[in-house]
Amino acid sequence: MASPRSRPPLAERVEELLTTAGPLPIVAAGDPVLRAGTVRYDGQLDPALLARFVEALRVTMRAAPGVGLAAPQVGVELRIAVVEDPAPVPEEVRVARGRVPLPFRVLVNPSYEPVGTVRAAFFEGCLSVPGWQAVVARPAEVRLTGADEHGRPLDELVTGWPARIVQHETDHLDGTLYLDRAETRSLSSQDAVVERWSQPTPERAARELGFDLP
């Protein structure tokens, strides 16, 4: 097995990754790439290769399906993620969770910082931790900075469910999984979430499983 220092350049590895058509394999928890953090994107991929990589991330995210995907989740330690959420949810869920449509976008070298002190707690899942969800309390509003795939700067306020998605995917780029921030007593199988905890808020789950909400 090659050591990290002897691995081929990122561009070569991305080219090899893209030789197979269709969705890319998603890395599962336990793989060190999900914990190693990322390097800032600084032109390691030429524009054409970057565009192909972004498209592969989009195809993979939609096929999973998910609402976000970070480069480490396909084994690439670059600070790049994609997000998209059509938010096909009932009105009561939209209101309770602030889940509004999030158009497809690419986040390059993103960072976020909380705005205010309000936190919101809801069940989250992750494509790299299939079959499970847990409640995570996160800042309800964040300031997102970074750039898009064309190098145009991003500096904006994000609220509600889009803020949760942005935080979740940016955390991946820092080697953090949602489980690191979760209420561990809330950890539930996907089936249990559907059968027991599908309410718009996790208040009932908190009472019955014994954890606190902010």
PDB file of C-alpha atoms in Angstrom:
ATOM      1  CA  MET A   1       0.000   0.000   0.000  1.00  0.00           C
ATOM      2  CA  ALA A   2       1.356   3.420  -0.930  1.00  0.00           C
ATOM      3  CA  SER A   3       2.105   5.827   1.877  1.00  0.00           C
ATOM      4  CA  PRO A   4       0.385   9.270   1.780  1.00  0.00           C
ATOM      5  CA  ARG A   5       3.666  10.853   0.674  1.00  0.00           C
ATOM      6  CA  SER A   6       3.956   8.552  -2.329  1.00  0.00           C
ATOM      7  CA  ARG A   7       0.357   8.891  -3.527  1.00  0.00           C
ATOM      8  CA  PRO A   8      -0.126  10.222  -7.070  1.00  0.00           C
ATOM      9  CA  PRO A   9      -1.008  13.903  -7.488  1.00  0.00           C
ATOM     10  CA  LEU A  10      -4.625  14.816  -6.843  1.00  0.00           C
ATOM     11  CA  ALA A  11      -5.345  15.494 -10.497  1.00  0.00           C
ATOM     12  CA  GLU A  12      -4.192  11.994 -11.471  1.00  0.00           C
ATOM     13  CA  ARG A  13      -6.301  10.395  -8.764  1.00  0.00           C
ATOM     14  CA  VAL A  14      -9.378  12.397  -9.736  1.00  0.00           C
ATOM     15  CA  GLU A  15      -8.879  11.470 -13.393  1.00  0.00           C
ATOM     16  CA  GLU A  16      -8.716   7.812 -12.393  1.00  0.00           C
ATOM     17  CA  LEU A  17     -11.805   8.172 -10.211  1.00  0.00           C
ATOM     18  CA  LEU A  18     -13.761   9.610 -13.130  1.00  0.00           C
ATOM     19  CA  THR A  19     -12.920   6.812 -15.548  1.00  0.00           C
ATOM     20  CA  THR A  20     -16.070   4.957 -14.487  1.00  0.00           C
ATOM     21  CA  ALA A  21     -19.359   6.413 -15.683  1.00  0.00           C
ATOM     22  CA  GLY A  22     -22.197   6.973 -13.266  1.00  0.00           C
ATOM     23  CA  PRO A  23     -22.250   7.684  -9.523  1.00  0.00           C
ATOM     24  CA  LEU A  24     -18.989   7.455  -7.607  1.00  0.00           C
ATOM     25  CA  PRO A  25     -18.571   5.053  -4.669  1.00  0.00           C
ATOM     26  CA  ILE A  26     -19.312   6.807  -1.365  1.00  0.00           C
ATOM     27  CA  VAL A  27     -16.779   6.303   1.419  1.00  0.00           C
ATOM     28  CA  ALA A  28     -18.231   4.959   4.682  1.00  0.00           C
ATOM     29  CA  ALA A  29     -17.336   5.973   8.227  1.00  0.00           C
ATOM     30  CA  GLY A  30     -14.166   4.241   9.335  1.00  0.00           C
ATOM     31  CA  ASP A  31     -12.153   5.298   6.303  1.00  0.00           C
ATOM     32  CA  PRO A  32      -9.358   7.689   7.396  1.00  0.00           C
ATOM     33  CA  VAL A  33     -10.073  10.066   4.501  1.00  0.00           C
ATOM     34  CA  LEU A  34     -13.208  11.191   6.358  1.00  0.00           C
ATOM     35  CA  ARG A  35     -11.103  12.189   9.368  1.00  0.00           C
ATOM     36  CA  ALA A  36      -7.961  13.584   7.770  1.00  0.00           C
ATOM     37  CA  GLY A  37      -9.307  17.001   6.785  1.00  0.00           C
ATOM     38  CA  THR A  38      -8.749  18.574   3.393  1.00  0.00           C
ATOM     39  CA  VAL A  39      -6.406  20.847   1.504  1.00  0.00           C
ATOM     40  CA  ARG A  40      -7.645  24.131   0.106  1.00  0.00           C
ATOM     41  CA  TYR A  41      -8.501  24.081  -3.566  1.00  0.00           C
ATOM     42  CA  ASP A  42      -5.846  26.144  -5.298  1.00  0.00           C
ATOM     43  CA  GLY A  43      -5.973  25.049  -8.906  1.00  0.00           C
ATOM     44  CA  GLN A  44      -4.923  21.431  -8.332  1.00  0.00           C
ATOM     45  CA  LEU A  45      -7.502  20.491 -10.989  1.00  0.00           C
ATOM     46  CA  ASP A  46      -7.613  22.334 -14.282  1.00  0.00           C
ATOM     47  CA  PRO A  47     -10.983  23.964 -15.114  1.00  0.00           C
ATOM     48  CA  ALA A  48     -12.161  21.102 -17.311  1.00  0.00           C
ATOM     49  CA  LEU A  49     -11.269  18.451 -14.727  1.00  0.00           C
ATOM     50  CA  LEU A  50     -12.833  20.505 -11.938  1.00  0.00           C
ATOM     51  CA  ALA A  51     -16.059  20.756 -13.948  1.00  0.00           C
ATOM     52  CA  ARG A  52     -16.091  17.003 -14.493  1.00  0.00           C
ATOM     53  CA  PHE A  53     -15.441  16.349 -10.818  1.00  0.00           C
ATOM     54  CA  VAL A  54     -18.230  18.723  -9.752  1.00  0.00           C
ATOM     55  CA  GLU A  55     -20.622  17.018 -12.155  1.00  0.00           C
ATOM     56  CA  ALA A  56     -19.655  13.617 -10.749  1.00  0.00           C
ATOM     57  CA  LEU A  57     -20.362  14.896  -7.233  1.00  0.00           C
ATOM     58  CA  ARG A  58     -23.754  16.154  -8.380  1.00  0.00           C
ATOM     59  CA  VAL A  59     -24.637  12.841 -10.057  1.00  0.00           C
ATOM     60  CA  THR A  60     -23.516  10.893  -6.988  1.00  0.00           C
ATOM     61  CA  MET A  61     -25.418  13.123  -4.554  1.00  0.00           C
ATOM     62  CA  ARG A  62     -28.643  12.883  -6.533  1.00  0.00           C
ATOM     63  CA  ALA A  63     -28.350   9.122  -7.034  1.00  0.00           C
ATOM     64  CA  ALA A  64     -27.768   8.420  -3.340  1.00  0.00           C
ATOM     65  CA  PRO A  65     -30.046  10.437  -2.844  1.00  0.00           C
ATOM     66  CA  GLY A  66     -28.776  13.191  -0.567  1.00  0.00           C
ATOM     67  CA  VAL A  67     -28.842  16.951  -0.135  1.00  0.00           C
ATOM     68  CA  GLY A  68     -25.087  17.427  -0.006  1.00  0.00           C
ATOM     69  CA  LEU A  69     -21.815  15.658  -0.724  1.00  0.00           C
ATOM     70  CA  ALA A  70     -18.257  16.601   0.185  1.00  0.00           C
ATOM     71  CA  ALA A  71     -15.163  15.590  -1.761  1.00  0.00           C
ATOM     72  CA  PRO A  72     -13.765  13.388   1.066  1.00  0.00           C
ATOM     73  CA  GLN A  73     -16.922  11.288   0.821  1.00  0.00           C
ATOM     74  CA  VAL A  74     -15.662  10.060  -2.546  1.00  0.00           C
ATOM     75  CA  GLY A  75     -12.091   9.759  -1.299  1.00  0.00           C
ATOM     76  CA  VAL A  76     -10.731  13.124  -2.450  1.00  0.00           C
ATOM     77  CA  GLU A  77      -9.174  15.360   0.204  1.00  0.00           C
ATOM     78  CA  LEU A  78     -10.021  18.663  -1.504  1.00  0.00           C
ATOM     79  CA  ARG A  79     -12.018  21.441   0.164  1.00  0.00           C
ATOM     80  CA  ILE A  80     -14.975  21.179  -2.219  1.00  0.00           C
ATOM     81  CA  ALA A  81     -18.609  20.231  -1.601  1.00  0.00           C
ATOM     82  CA  VAL A  82     -21.911  20.362  -3.445  1.00  0.00           C
ATOM     83  CA  VAL A  83     -25.345  21.009  -1.955  1.00  0.00           C
ATOM     84  CA  GLU A  84     -28.892  20.874  -3.277  1.00  0.00           C
ATOM     85  CA  ASP A  85     -32.278  20.388  -1.629  1.00  0.00           C
ATOM     86  CA  PRO A  86     -35.574  20.543  -3.536  1.00  0.00           C
ATOM     87  CA  ALA A  87     -37.281  20.343  -0.108  1.00  0.00           C
ATOM     88  CA  PRO A  88     -40.327  18.253  -1.074  1.00  0.00           C
ATOM     89  CA  VAL A  89     -41.805  18.330   2.427  1.00  0.00           C
ATOM     90  CA  PRO A  90     -45.223  19.051   3.965  1.00  0.00           C
ATOM     91  CA  GLU A  91     -45.962  22.593   5.088  1.00  0.00           C
ATOM     92  CA  GLU A  92     -45.737  21.744   8.787  1.00  0.00           C
ATOM     93  CA  VAL A  93     -42.250  20.349   8.273  1.00  0.00           C
ATOM     94  CA  ARG A  94     -41.199  23.368   6.227  1.00  0.00           C
ATOM     95  CA  VAL A  95     -42.341  25.725   8.974  1.00  0.00           C
ATOM     96  CA  ALA A  96     -40.867  23.733  11.873  1.00  0.00           C
ATOM     97  CA  ARG A  97     -37.499  23.072  10.270  1.00  0.00           C
ATOM     98  CA  GLY A  98     -37.087  26.068   7.989  1.00  0.00           C
ATOM     99  CA  ARG A  99     -36.670  23.620   5.152  1.00  0.00           C
ATOM    100  CA  VAL A 100     -36.881  25.657   1.981  1.00  0.00           C
ATOM    101  CA  PRO A 101     -35.525  24.787  -1.476  1.00  0.00           C
ATOM    102  CA  LEU A 102     -31.768  25.112  -1.864  1.00  0.00           C
ATOM    103  CA  PRO A 103     -30.696  25.310  -5.524  1.00  0.00           C
ATOM    104  CA  PHE A 104     -27.676  23.316  -6.625  1.00  0.00           C
ATOM    105  CA  ARG A 105     -24.446  25.041  -5.813  1.00  0.00           C
ATOM    106  CA  VAL A 106     -20.771  24.313  -5.418  1.00  0.00           C
ATOM    107  CA  LEU A 107     -18.831  25.356  -2.323  1.00  0.00           C
ATOM    108  CA  VAL A 108     -15.091  25.818  -2.777  1.00  0.00           C
ATOM    109  CA  ASN A 109     -12.956  26.416   0.321  1.00  0.00           C
ATOM    110  CA  PRO A 110     -16.065  27.099   2.418  1.00  0.00           C
ATOM    111  CA  SER A 111     -16.077  28.165   6.040  1.00  0.00           C
ATOM    112  CA  TYR A 112     -18.905  29.167   8.343  1.00  0.00           C
ATOM    113  CA  GLU A 113     -19.337  30.973  11.606  1.00  0.00           C
ATOM    114  CA  PRO A 114     -22.443  31.214  13.800  1.00  0.00           C
ATOM    115  CA  VAL A 115     -24.576  34.326  13.688  1.00  0.00           C
ATOM    116  CA  GLY A 116     -26.278  34.940  17.018  1.00  0.00           C
ATOM    117  CA  THR A 117     -26.837  32.370  19.750  1.00  0.00           C
ATOM    118  CA  VAL A 118     -30.009  30.591  18.586  1.00  0.00           C
ATOM    119  CA  ARG A 119     -29.562  26.853  18.040  1.00  0.00           C
ATOM    120  CA  ALA A 120     -31.921  24.391  16.398  1.00  0.00           C
ATOM    121  CA  ALA A 121     -31.914  20.623  16.942  1.00  0.00           C
ATOM    122  CA  PHE A 122     -33.194  18.059  14.439  1.00  0.00           C
ATOM    123  CA  PHE A 123     -32.428  14.540  13.274  1.00  0.00           C
ATOM    124  CA  GLU A 124     -29.627  14.350  10.716  1.00  0.00           C
ATOM    125  CA  GLY A 125     -28.285  11.537   8.601  1.00  0.00           C
ATOM    126  CA  CYS A 126     -25.219  11.131   6.417  1.00  0.00           C
ATOM    127  CA  LEU A 127     -24.464   9.236   3.228  1.00  0.00           C
ATOM    128  CA  SER A 128     -21.233   8.035   4.864  1.00  0.00           C
ATOM    129  CA  VAL A 129     -23.131   6.661   7.884  1.00  0.00           C
ATOM    130  CA  PRO A 130     -25.936   4.803   6.094  1.00  0.00           C
ATOM    131  CA  GLY A 131     -28.930   3.516   8.006  1.00  0.00           C
ATOM    132  CA  TRP A 132     -28.693   5.806  11.040  1.00  0.00           C
ATOM    133  CA  GLN A 133     -29.777   9.261  12.195  1.00  0.00           C
ATOM    134  CA  ALA A 134     -29.223  11.321  15.327  1.00  0.00           C
ATOM    135  CA  VAL A 135     -30.283  14.700  16.663  1.00  0.00           C
ATOM    136  CA  VAL A 136     -27.744  17.487  16.195  1.00  0.00           C
ATOM    137  CA  ALA A 137     -28.067  20.979  17.668  1.00  0.00           C
ATOM    138  CA  ARG A 138     -26.583  23.549  15.304  1.00  0.00           C
ATOM    139  CA  PRO A 139     -26.555  27.341  14.958  1.00  0.00           C
ATOM    140  CA  ALA A 140     -29.803  28.390  13.293  1.00  0.00           C
ATOM    141  CA  GLU A 141     -27.990  31.004  11.182  1.00  0.00           C
ATOM    142  CA  VAL A 142     -24.442  31.097   9.875  1.00  0.00           C
ATOM    143  CA  ARG A 143     -22.244  33.292   7.776  1.00  0.00           C
ATOM    144  CA  LEU A 144     -20.921  31.299   4.836  1.00  0.00           C
ATOM    145  CA  THR A 145     -17.737  32.397   3.113  1.00  0.00           C
ATOM    146  CA  GLY A 146     -15.689  30.830   0.345  1.00  0.00           C
ATOM    147  CA  ALA A 147     -16.058  30.730  -3.422  1.00  0.00           C
ATOM    148  CA  ASP A 148     -17.977  28.941  -6.149  1.00  0.00           C
ATOM    149  CA  GLU A 149     -16.498  26.696  -8.824  1.00  0.00           C
ATOM    150  CA  HIS A 150     -15.727  29.735 -10.997  1.00  0.00           C
ATOM    151  CA  GLY A 151     -13.758  31.491  -8.267  1.00  0.00           C
ATOM    152  CA  ARG A 152     -16.495  34.012  -7.489  1.00  0.00           C
ATOM    153  CA  PRO A 153     -16.473  34.872  -3.782  1.00  0.00           C
ATOM    154  CA  LEU A 154     -19.260  33.823  -1.424  1.00  0.00           C
ATOM    155  CA  ASP A 155     -20.144  35.822   1.671  1.00  0.00           C
ATOM    156  CA  GLU A 156     -23.727  35.419   2.766  1.00  0.00           C
ATOM    157  CA  LEU A 157     -26.067  34.612   5.632  1.00  0.00           C
ATOM    158  CA  VAL A 158     -27.740  31.209   5.529  1.00  0.00           C
ATOM    159  CA  THR A 159     -30.627  30.195   7.783  1.00  0.00           C
ATOM    160  CA  GLY A 160     -32.917  27.253   8.470  1.00  0.00           C
ATOM    161  CA  TRP A 161     -32.329  23.873   6.869  1.00  0.00           C
ATOM    162  CA  PRO A 162     -29.940  25.263   4.229  1.00  0.00           C
ATOM    163  CA  ALA A 163     -27.735  26.438   7.112  1.00  0.00           C
ATOM    164  CA  ARG A 164     -27.765  22.899   8.508  1.00  0.00           C
ATOM    165  CA  ILE A 165     -26.740  21.446   5.150  1.00  0.00           C
ATOM    166  CA  VAL A 166     -23.925  23.970   4.743  1.00  0.00           C
ATOM    167  CA  GLN A 167     -22.612  23.201   8.225  1.00  0.00           C
ATOM    168  CA  HIS A 168     -22.833  19.430   7.733  1.00  0.00           C
ATOM    169  CA  GLU A 169     -20.913  19.484   4.445  1.00  0.00           C
ATOM    170  CA  THR A 170     -18.316  22.013   5.602  1.00  0.00           C
ATOM    171  CA  ASP A 171     -17.730  19.883   8.697  1.00  0.00           C
ATOM    172  CA  HIS A 172     -16.839  16.994   6.394  1.00  0.00           C
ATOM    173  CA  LEU A 173     -14.035  19.135   4.970  1.00  0.00           C
ATOM    174  CA  ASP A 174     -12.631  19.515   8.488  1.00  0.00           C
ATOM    175  CA  GLY A 175     -12.732  15.789   9.230  1.00  0.00           C
ATOM    176  CA  THR A 176     -15.866  16.060  11.371  1.00  0.00           C
ATOM    177  CA  LEU A 177     -18.884  13.761  11.110  1.00  0.00           C
ATOM    178  CA  TYR A 178     -22.333  14.747  12.330  1.00  0.00           C
ATOM    179  CA  LEU A 179     -22.042  12.030  14.976  1.00  0.00           C
ATOM    180  CA  ASP A 180     -19.305  14.072  16.651  1.00  0.00           C
ATOM    181  CA  ARG A 181     -21.886  16.788  17.353  1.00  0.00           C
ATOM    182  CA  ALA A 182     -24.900  14.550  17.976  1.00  0.00           C
ATOM    183  CA  GLU A 183     -26.906  13.761  21.082  1.00  0.00           C
ATOM    184  CA  THR A 184     -25.735  10.170  21.390  1.00  0.00           C
ATOM    185  CA  ARG A 185     -28.900   9.034  23.182  1.00  0.00           C
ATOM    186  CA  SER A 186     -30.878  10.048  20.098  1.00  0.00           C
ATOM    187  CA  LEU A 187     -29.028   7.688  17.757  1.00  0.00           C
ATOM    188  CA  SER A 188     -31.717   5.777  15.894  1.00  0.00           C
ATOM    189  CA  SER A 189     -31.927   3.429  12.956  1.00  0.00           C
ATOM    190  CA  GLN A 190     -33.498   4.810   9.817  1.00  0.00           C
ATOM    191  CA  ASP A 191     -36.464   2.492  10.384  1.00  0.00           C
ATOM    192  CA  ALA A 192     -36.945   3.793  13.929  1.00  0.00           C
ATOM    193  CA  VAL A 193     -36.883   7.388  12.721  1.00  0.00           C
ATOM    194  CA  VAL A 194     -39.562   6.642  10.145  1.00  0.00           C
ATOM    195  CA  GLU A 195     -41.712   4.599  12.515  1.00  0.00           C
ATOM    196  CA  ARG A 196     -41.294   6.604  15.749  1.00  0.00           C
ATOM    197  CA  TRP A 197     -39.656   9.989  15.238  1.00  0.00           C
ATOM    198  CA  SER A 198     -41.048  11.353  11.993  1.00  0.00           C
ATOM    199  CA  GLN A 199     -42.658  14.347  13.738  1.00  0.00           C
ATOM    200  CA  PRO A 200     -41.539  17.759  12.469  1.00  0.00           C
ATOM    201  CA  THR A 201     -39.486  18.321  15.647  1.00  0.00           C
ATOM    202  CA  PRO A 202     -37.546  15.879  17.879  1.00  0.00           C
ATOM    203  CA  GLU A 203     -39.362  16.866  21.093  1.00  0.00           C
ATOM    204  CA  ARG A 204     -41.028  13.475  21.531  1.00  0.00           C
ATOM    205  CA  ALA A 205     -37.747  11.676  20.828  1.00  0.00           C
ATOM    206  CA  ALA A 206     -36.036  13.827  23.461  1.00  0.00           C
ATOM    207  CA  ARG A 207     -38.653  12.918  26.066  1.00  0.00           C
ATOM    208  CA  GLU A 208     -38.678   9.201  25.339  1.00  0.00           C
ATOM    209  CA  LEU A 209     -34.986   8.679  24.672  1.00  0.00           C
ATOM    210  CA  GLY A 210     -33.815  10.990  27.435  1.00  0.00           C
ATOM    211  CA  PHE A 211     -31.764  13.819  25.972  1.00  0.00           C
ATOM    212  CA  ASP A 212     -31.955  17.608  26.162  1.00  0.00           C
ATOM    213  CA  LEU A 213     -32.829  20.064  23.422  1.00  0.00           C
ATOM    214  CA  PRO A 214     -31.479  23.616  23.277  1.00  0.00           C
TER     215      PRO A 214
END
